[in-house]
Amino acid sequence: MLFIYNLYRFASIVVLAVVYILGTYPENRTPIYFGTLFFYFLFGLMFLYFWWKQSFKFKLQVYWSGIVDIIVVVVFIQSLGYLQSGLGILLNASIAVLSILTPGRLAVFFASLASCMFLGISCLQYVYGVHEDLSVFFSTGVHGAGFFATALTAWYLAKWVESSENLASQRAKELANMQRLNEYIVDRLQYGVIYIDADQGIRVINSSARQLLNLKSNQYLFSLKELSPELQEKYLLFLQKRKTCEQSAQAIVDNPYLQVHFYCSSYADDPSVLIILEDMLNIAQQAQQLKLASLGQFSASIAHELRNPLGVIAHATQMLGEEEYLNKDDSRLKELIIDNCNRMNSVIKNVLQMSRREQSQPEPIKIGPFLKQFKEKFCLINQCDIILKLSGDKKMTVLFDKSQLEQLLVILCDNTLQHGRDASGNVQINLAIESKAQHVMLHVCDTGPGIQKEIRDNIFDPFFSTVRTGFGMGLFIAKDLCEINQARLNLMDKDKDKGSCFTIHFTHNDEMRL
């Protein structure tokens, strides 16, 4: 604003020069007039320089430049014919700008200064006979009232603008704080949040969504297609459903395994869409907890009913006599009864183990040293060959309950010992580590005959077994151990003659999502 006032000073100089040139004034006054105007021009350059360099405080610049401008302009107006020149409007404009720049008492001061100078000149002209009537004082009073009206009006408008500006600034700060708070809340959400515009451009993506989609914290993507082609395909299907007045929809993404919720945020033809990502492992974990709770209640209710009769049957069978006193058929029947009692007791024991399982206590595990230690222990009591294929990062860690991870590997390796022997009867187990972004995968593979295609979908079901002596609880327990540690156990697709391969997906290395 002060810069504009400095430019207005130069415009006033031009007006004063043009008025003098177009008017009829004595030639002997011309050098003095333009000389004074030139010095006024230098004064304007000086204050423009002060404004640029910020040599003085803002109020001091306005105060001194205002005083000089009013005095000089009044002098020039007097030299051009006083009130008859009609140049008093220049003072009105100057007083208005000065009142806006320094609202308050200074605004009244500038109006008073201009009015007093006009009144003083009128008094001198009346005393020296330039004007013989008193009408000159009336014109002076009108101009003075105009100066005060201009100052007070500009002062009021400046205060109104200032209060409006302060209110707008306060509201802007509040909105900025609310936006920052919303961003913080969205970023700390457990669920992944993605907000895309009508052009499929990513406007907002929180840290949970980056973690679920295996993105680095500093990796920026501009479109949904770059983020996930499969997610974009589900989004396009949602847009088609939206044409049938469906404003929300759900879908499943396989890689990574997520449940996706689409919400339309507007009713335009090309709306913005809010996408909520939910880790299916968490959902599976919750379902597993409900399942285990139900299983616990069921097993507690039947444990007494089954175990006591089984104990009685086994004890009664033992009382039939020693093997040497029984004939061959009776010995065979006794053996069958005891074996089946033990088998039923083992099934009940496994069910109770599942129902009473304590909550996992995940801890950082250096996967390389852990697998080496597991190999030594397992090969010491089992006839097999375990080959480790570790990653180059020796400090790679995963979060898992250590005892449960060891139990999980024992189940998978025991399963290989039973089903994964090659044509020569040997067992070779390959343990390989693979790292992708924030995912760490452990592959447990063998060189046996593999798993038949028609039973691949049933191997994780409880009590499913392909051998007569099996209980069918091993892989079911292994999958449960992964789920309660927020990991995932899958059977990888391999050719039948290349054995089977189970993969454990450790979904987060650095922190456990709550």
XYZ file of C-alpha atoms in Angstrom:
514
model
C 0.000 0.000 0.000
C 2.844 2.411 0.795
C 4.378 1.638 -2.584
C 1.107 2.603 -4.284
C 1.055 5.850 -2.303
C 4.598 6.626 -3.500
C 3.480 6.055 -7.086
C 0.465 8.327 -6.449
C 2.914 11.087 -5.428
C 4.519 10.943 -8.880
C 1.074 11.018 -10.491
C 0.288 14.189 -8.467
C 3.495 15.770 -9.737
C 2.463 15.050 -13.304
C -1.011 16.562 -12.683
C 0.481 19.711 -11.147
C 2.839 20.103 -14.082
C 0.094 19.612 -16.686
C -2.260 22.049 -14.917
C 0.432 24.732 -14.889
C 1.302 24.194 -18.553
C -2.338 24.376 -19.674
C -3.098 27.420 -17.504
C -2.208 31.119 -18.034
C 0.361 32.020 -15.416
C 3.124 34.687 -15.407
C 6.282 33.512 -17.112
C 8.505 34.812 -14.324
C 6.979 32.220 -11.935
C 7.640 29.275 -14.268
C 11.275 28.551 -13.233
C 10.409 28.772 -9.555
C 7.344 26.553 -9.992
C 9.070 23.807 -11.964
C 12.189 24.053 -9.804
C 10.057 23.431 -6.736
C 8.262 20.631 -8.580
C 11.619 19.061 -9.447
C 12.709 19.107 -5.809
C 9.373 17.511 -4.917
C 10.123 14.823 -7.498
C 13.510 14.195 -5.841
C 11.730 13.979 -2.497
C 9.448 11.307 -3.984
C 12.455 9.329 -5.247
C 14.055 9.560 -1.813
C 11.006 8.152 -0.034
C 10.662 5.468 -2.689
C 14.254 4.497 -1.922
C 13.496 4.453 1.818
C 10.529 2.158 1.145
C 12.671 -0.205 -0.926
C 15.515 -0.351 1.610
C 13.201 -0.294 4.645
C 15.475 2.346 6.174
C 12.779 3.597 8.560
C 9.851 2.040 10.295
C 6.617 1.937 8.379
C 4.802 4.491 10.543
C 7.699 6.944 10.407
C 7.763 6.796 6.609
C 4.006 7.420 6.453
C 4.181 10.220 9.048
C 6.944 12.275 7.441
C 5.948 11.671 3.845
C 2.350 12.634 4.725
C 3.370 15.910 6.381
C 5.628 16.908 3.487
C 3.034 15.937 0.858
C 0.233 17.967 2.511
C 2.425 21.044 2.935
C 3.827 20.901 -0.606
C 0.463 20.184 -2.259
C -1.190 23.051 -0.350
C 1.583 25.401 -1.480
C 1.188 24.302 -5.099
C -2.600 24.669 -4.911
C -2.123 28.204 -3.550
C 0.263 29.063 -6.377
C -2.165 27.721 -8.988
C -5.113 29.783 -7.796
C -6.108 28.424 -4.405
C -9.651 27.169 -4.297
C -10.463 28.273 -7.803
C -8.002 25.723 -9.217
C -10.153 22.792 -8.036
C -7.078 20.798 -7.026
C -8.243 20.196 -3.493
C -9.245 16.728 -4.625
C -5.529 15.846 -4.553
C -5.490 16.449 -0.810
C -8.617 14.361 -0.326
C -6.991 11.432 -2.095
C -3.761 11.832 -0.073
C -5.624 12.088 3.254
C -7.714 8.995 2.380
C -4.623 6.918 1.617
C -2.770 8.197 4.706
C -5.805 7.399 6.896
C -5.837 3.833 5.559
C -2.105 3.432 6.126
C -2.197 4.815 9.686
C -5.748 4.560 10.999
C -6.443 6.366 14.252
C -5.229 9.706 15.539
C -2.815 10.269 12.676
C -5.722 10.218 10.231
C -7.324 13.130 12.126
C -3.918 14.806 12.347
C -3.440 14.858 8.576
C -6.973 16.216 8.047
C -6.345 18.882 10.715
C -3.031 19.868 9.117
C -4.586 20.350 5.692
C -7.595 22.266 7.109
C -5.373 24.550 9.235
C -3.148 25.361 6.288
C -6.171 26.198 4.142
C -7.588 28.356 6.957
C -4.252 30.134 7.484
C -3.929 30.936 3.796
C -7.509 32.242 3.761
C -6.792 34.493 6.736
C -3.658 35.911 5.112
C -5.463 36.569 1.852
C -8.307 38.313 3.686
C -5.884 40.443 5.728
C -3.867 41.537 2.700
C -6.981 42.217 0.655
C -6.695 39.450 -1.853
C -10.288 38.524 -0.986
C -12.518 41.287 0.365
C -15.535 39.159 1.322
C -15.898 36.349 3.827
C -17.026 33.745 1.285
C -13.488 32.424 1.121
C -13.857 31.130 4.692
C -17.006 29.256 3.716
C -15.137 27.452 0.929
C -12.288 26.745 3.338
C -14.751 25.269 5.834
C -16.313 23.074 3.174
C -12.889 21.737 2.180
C -11.945 21.214 5.835
C -15.171 19.301 6.495
C -14.429 17.221 3.414
C -10.938 16.477 4.721
C -12.275 15.307 8.089
C -15.078 13.320 6.463
C -12.562 11.649 4.169
C -10.199 10.845 7.062
C -12.922 9.444 9.311
C -14.527 7.434 6.498
C -11.178 5.986 5.435
C -10.364 5.301 9.086
C -13.647 3.413 9.557
C -13.194 1.436 6.340
C -9.597 0.610 7.274
C -10.725 -0.681 10.679
C -13.472 -2.719 9.040
C -11.055 -4.159 6.489
C -8.499 -4.853 9.218
C -11.066 -6.631 11.399
C -12.269 -8.624 8.399
C -8.684 -9.496 7.539
C -7.958 -10.559 11.116
C -11.128 -12.656 11.163
C -10.221 -14.239 7.831
C -6.682 -14.884 9.058
C -8.017 -16.445 12.264
C -10.433 -18.635 10.327
C -7.642 -19.611 7.932
C -5.466 -20.654 10.872
C -8.340 -22.633 12.369
C -8.972 -24.348 9.045
C -5.251 -25.054 8.661
C -5.157 -26.519 12.170
C -8.250 -28.615 11.481
C -6.754 -29.820 8.210
C -3.514 -30.714 9.967
C -5.476 -32.511 12.682
C -7.522 -34.416 10.091
C -4.359 -35.364 8.215
C -2.810 -36.608 11.459
C -5.916 -38.624 12.340
C -6.146 -40.119 8.848
C -2.450 -40.949 8.853
C -2.726 -42.719 12.217
C -5.739 -44.792 11.250
C -5.420 -48.553 11.386
C -7.118 -48.836 8.006
C -5.560 -47.720 4.750
C -7.146 -44.554 3.312
C -6.814 -43.421 -0.306
C -8.673 -40.442 -1.774
C -8.678 -40.144 -5.553
C -10.152 -37.463 -7.781
C -12.215 -37.828 -10.925
C -9.071 -38.346 -13.035
C -7.903 -41.226 -10.804
C -5.200 -39.008 -9.370
C -4.119 -39.782 -5.809
C -4.910 -36.812 -3.553
C -4.438 -38.444 -0.137
C -2.793 -41.697 0.940
C -1.973 -42.483 4.561
C 0.877 -44.500 6.019
C -1.299 -47.579 6.634
C -2.232 -47.710 2.949
C 1.446 -47.422 2.010
C 2.269 -50.262 4.382
C -0.521 -52.475 3.090
C 0.499 -51.842 -0.543
C 4.242 -52.261 0.165
C 5.168 -48.664 -0.663
C 8.067 -46.801 0.829
C 7.308 -43.719 2.923
C 9.028 -41.402 0.410
C 7.585 -43.052 -2.700
C 4.976 -40.900 -4.444
C 2.569 -42.148 -7.086
C 0.277 -39.918 -9.117
C -2.408 -42.283 -10.376
C -4.357 -45.294 -9.162
C -2.998 -47.397 -12.011
C 0.581 -46.822 -10.850
C -0.447 -47.767 -7.332
C -2.193 -51.047 -8.134
C -3.625 -52.195 -11.488
C -5.840 -54.706 -9.672
C -7.184 -51.964 -7.404
C -7.867 -49.793 -10.458
C -9.840 -52.645 -12.018
C -12.010 -52.905 -8.893
C -12.459 -49.123 -8.963
C -13.711 -49.192 -12.567
C -16.177 -51.940 -11.636
C -17.403 -49.748 -8.795
C -17.991 -46.861 -11.210
C -20.109 -49.153 -13.353
C -22.154 -50.206 -10.310
C -22.507 -46.571 -9.312
C -24.519 -45.951 -12.467
C -27.158 -48.177 -10.875
C -27.317 -45.813 -7.854
C -24.877 -47.760 -5.674
C -22.851 -45.186 -3.753
C -20.658 -47.748 -1.935
C -19.255 -51.178 -2.675
C -16.859 -53.819 -1.366
C -14.284 -55.911 -3.165
C -11.374 -58.257 -2.463
C -7.851 -57.709 -3.794
C -5.678 -60.822 -3.866
C -2.209 -59.299 -4.093
C -1.868 -58.050 -1.433
C -4.768 -59.756 0.272
C -7.060 -56.840 1.162
C -10.700 -56.013 1.578
C -11.518 -52.787 -0.269
C -14.406 -50.423 0.478
C -15.377 -47.774 -2.096
C -17.355 -44.694 -1.047
C -18.499 -42.023 -3.475
C -17.868 -38.560 -1.991
C -20.024 -36.582 -4.469
C -22.924 -37.033 -6.850
C -21.274 -35.548 -9.936
C -20.803 -37.450 -13.167
C -17.096 -37.900 -12.441
C -16.992 -38.153 -8.639
C -14.117 -38.341 -6.230
C -13.912 -41.661 -4.415
C -12.726 -42.578 -0.939
C -11.070 -46.011 -0.775
C -10.695 -47.817 2.561
C -8.255 -50.742 2.684
C -8.552 -53.376 5.370
C -6.015 -56.114 5.892
C -7.769 -59.448 5.478
C -5.242 -60.961 7.856
C -6.728 -58.853 10.649
C -10.221 -59.971 9.652
C -9.062 -63.565 9.505
C -7.436 -63.149 12.896
C -10.670 -61.853 14.407
C -12.612 -64.679 12.811
C -10.016 -67.114 14.090
C -10.381 -65.765 17.607
C -14.148 -66.213 17.424
C -13.649 -69.683 16.023
C -11.215 -70.597 18.757
C -13.552 -69.218 21.412
C -16.384 -71.356 20.060
C -14.053 -74.314 19.793
C -12.952 -73.787 23.375
C -16.506 -73.839 24.634
C -17.266 -76.901 22.560
C -14.129 -78.767 23.616
C -14.675 -77.908 27.294
C -18.185 -79.321 27.122
C -17.158 -82.609 25.474
C -13.775 -83.162 27.145
C -15.301 -84.690 30.257
C -17.857 -86.676 28.264
C -15.241 -88.202 25.946
C -12.087 -88.499 28.013
C -13.663 -90.302 30.949
C -15.298 -93.038 28.792
C -12.064 -93.378 26.810
C -10.110 -93.798 30.055
C -12.555 -96.435 31.248
C -12.371 -98.307 27.937
C -8.569 -98.216 27.904
C -8.357 -99.313 31.528
C -10.867 -102.125 31.006
C -8.934 -103.294 27.970
C -5.735 -103.434 29.991
C -7.504 -105.620 32.546
C -8.338 -108.260 29.947
C -4.982 -109.810 30.608
C -1.437 -109.910 29.420
C -0.587 -110.594 25.805
C 0.833 -114.017 26.598
C -2.458 -115.198 28.065
C -4.586 -114.120 25.122
C -4.994 -115.830 21.849
C -4.021 -114.165 18.611
C -7.472 -112.776 17.798
C -8.041 -111.377 21.269
C -4.592 -109.751 21.263
C -5.376 -108.136 17.924
C -8.693 -106.808 19.205
C -7.030 -105.469 22.347
C -4.392 -103.710 20.268
C -7.048 -102.134 18.029
C -9.008 -100.861 21.037
C -5.940 -99.312 22.689
C -4.672 -97.756 19.434
C -8.028 -96.149 18.660
C -8.399 -94.907 22.233
C -4.973 -93.282 21.984
C -5.892 -91.803 18.622
C -9.138 -90.343 19.931
C -7.312 -89.014 22.984
C -4.742 -87.333 20.705
C -7.510 -85.688 18.669
C -9.085 -84.309 21.840
C -5.673 -83.138 23.028
C -5.075 -81.235 19.775
C -8.499 -79.631 19.928
C -7.925 -78.562 23.532
C -4.515 -77.223 22.563
C -6.148 -75.047 19.920
C -8.864 -73.785 22.248
C -6.483 -72.974 25.116
C -3.825 -71.318 23.028
C -2.495 -68.203 24.722
C -2.163 -64.895 22.908
C 0.990 -64.589 20.844
C 3.861 -62.465 22.143
C 5.705 -61.333 19.005
C 9.309 -60.251 19.291
C 11.992 -59.236 16.768
C 13.712 -62.382 15.469
C 16.854 -62.365 13.346
C 15.651 -64.894 10.843
C 19.088 -66.065 9.635
C 20.544 -67.206 12.982
C 17.131 -68.560 14.021
C 16.930 -70.858 10.959
C 20.496 -72.077 11.481
C 19.683 -72.988 15.074
C 16.451 -74.672 14.021
C 18.312 -76.739 11.410
C 20.770 -78.049 13.998
C 18.015 -79.053 16.427
C 15.689 -80.633 13.871
C 18.332 -82.591 11.947
C 19.737 -83.907 15.206
C 16.617 -86.018 15.861
C 15.305 -86.457 12.300
C 16.875 -88.103 9.262
C 16.658 -85.344 6.664
C 18.729 -82.787 4.797
C 17.845 -79.085 5.321
C 19.353 -76.574 2.877
C 19.313 -72.912 3.909
C 19.155 -70.147 1.303
C 19.484 -66.950 3.307
C 19.259 -63.374 2.075
C 22.349 -61.174 1.886
C 20.966 -59.009 4.698
C 22.143 -60.823 7.820
C 20.270 -58.389 10.093
C 16.869 -59.110 8.531
C 14.284 -59.442 11.289
C 10.660 -60.506 11.527
C 8.098 -60.105 14.291
C 6.759 -63.426 15.498
C 6.306 -65.371 18.692
C 9.569 -67.317 18.837
C 8.164 -70.528 20.317
C 5.220 -70.485 17.916
C 7.505 -69.909 14.925
C 9.575 -72.928 15.959
C 6.379 -74.991 16.373
C 5.220 -73.833 12.947
C 8.466 -74.938 11.274
C 8.375 -78.263 13.105
C 4.859 -78.921 11.766
C 5.868 -78.066 8.181
C 9.049 -80.112 8.330
C 7.252 -83.081 9.942
C 4.697 -82.863 7.171
C 7.553 -83.045 4.672
C 9.047 -86.051 6.445
C 5.726 -87.842 6.113
C 4.672 -86.768 2.613
C 7.690 -85.209 0.855
C 10.120 -88.074 0.281
C 11.595 -88.348 -3.179
C 11.756 -91.505 -5.324
C 14.819 -92.784 -3.438
C 13.153 -92.287 -0.046
C 15.311 -89.330 0.995
C 13.991 -86.073 2.365
C 15.425 -82.722 1.287
C 13.930 -79.533 2.772
C 14.814 -76.143 1.324
C 14.373 -73.096 3.572
C 14.717 -69.885 1.537
C 14.283 -66.254 2.585
C 12.918 -63.665 0.158
C 12.469 -59.950 0.867
C 10.185 -57.542 -1.026
C 9.671 -53.979 0.223
C 8.244 -54.416 3.735
C 7.414 -58.097 3.205
C 9.644 -60.986 4.219
C 8.760 -64.453 2.925
C 10.035 -67.807 4.143
C 9.699 -70.690 1.649
C 9.605 -74.264 2.972
C 9.934 -76.570 -0.033
C 10.651 -80.253 -0.643
C 11.543 -82.465 -3.591
C 8.820 -85.050 -3.042
C 5.895 -86.013 -5.254
C 3.962 -82.838 -4.481
C 0.317 -82.363 -3.560
C -2.394 -83.508 -5.892
C -4.430 -80.744 -7.460
C -7.800 -82.091 -6.342
C -6.914 -81.887 -2.629
C -4.973 -78.618 -2.611
C -7.994 -76.652 -1.386
C -8.548 -78.980 1.583
C -5.111 -79.402 3.108
C -5.653 -76.641 5.707
C -9.005 -78.013 6.841
C -9.086 -79.556 10.334
C -9.108 -83.362 10.517
C -8.242 -83.675 6.810
C -5.530 -86.248 6.167
C -4.475 -88.452 3.265
C -3.078 -91.196 5.510
C -5.032 -93.486 7.780
C -2.888 -92.800 10.870
C -2.935 -89.020 10.498
C -5.078 -86.660 12.564
C -5.296 -83.859 9.956
C -4.541 -81.113 12.502
C -0.947 -80.211 11.588
C -1.463 -77.756 8.728
C -4.597 -76.404 10.381
C -2.573 -75.542 13.499
C 0.258 -74.146 11.324
C -2.138 -71.785 9.534
C -3.625 -70.732 12.863
C -0.151 -69.970 14.254
C 0.473 -67.658 11.313
C -2.858 -65.874 11.629
C -2.525 -65.115 15.347
C 0.884 -63.569 14.538
C -0.625 -61.551 11.647
C 1.265 -63.589 9.070
C -0.054 -65.730 6.233
C 0.647 -69.331 5.199
C 0.066 -70.306 1.575
C 0.721 -73.297 -0.626
C 2.614 -72.038 -3.657
C 1.797 -73.215 -7.172
C 4.423 -75.687 -8.377
C 4.602 -78.514 -10.841
C 3.665 -81.910 -9.438
C 7.089 -83.468 -10.063
C 8.895 -80.659 -8.249
C 7.468 -81.234 -4.790
C 5.425 -78.878 -2.648
C 6.311 -75.424 -1.340
C 4.712 -73.595 1.584
C 5.338 -69.856 1.990
C 5.063 -67.849 5.206
C 4.385 -64.149 4.547
C 5.625 -61.994 7.419
C 3.605 -58.873 6.706
C 5.600 -56.317 8.701
C 9.203 -56.254 9.810
C 9.576 -53.088 11.872
C 6.351 -52.716 13.868
C 3.251 -54.734 14.687
C -0.013 -53.049 13.738
C -2.420 -52.959 16.642
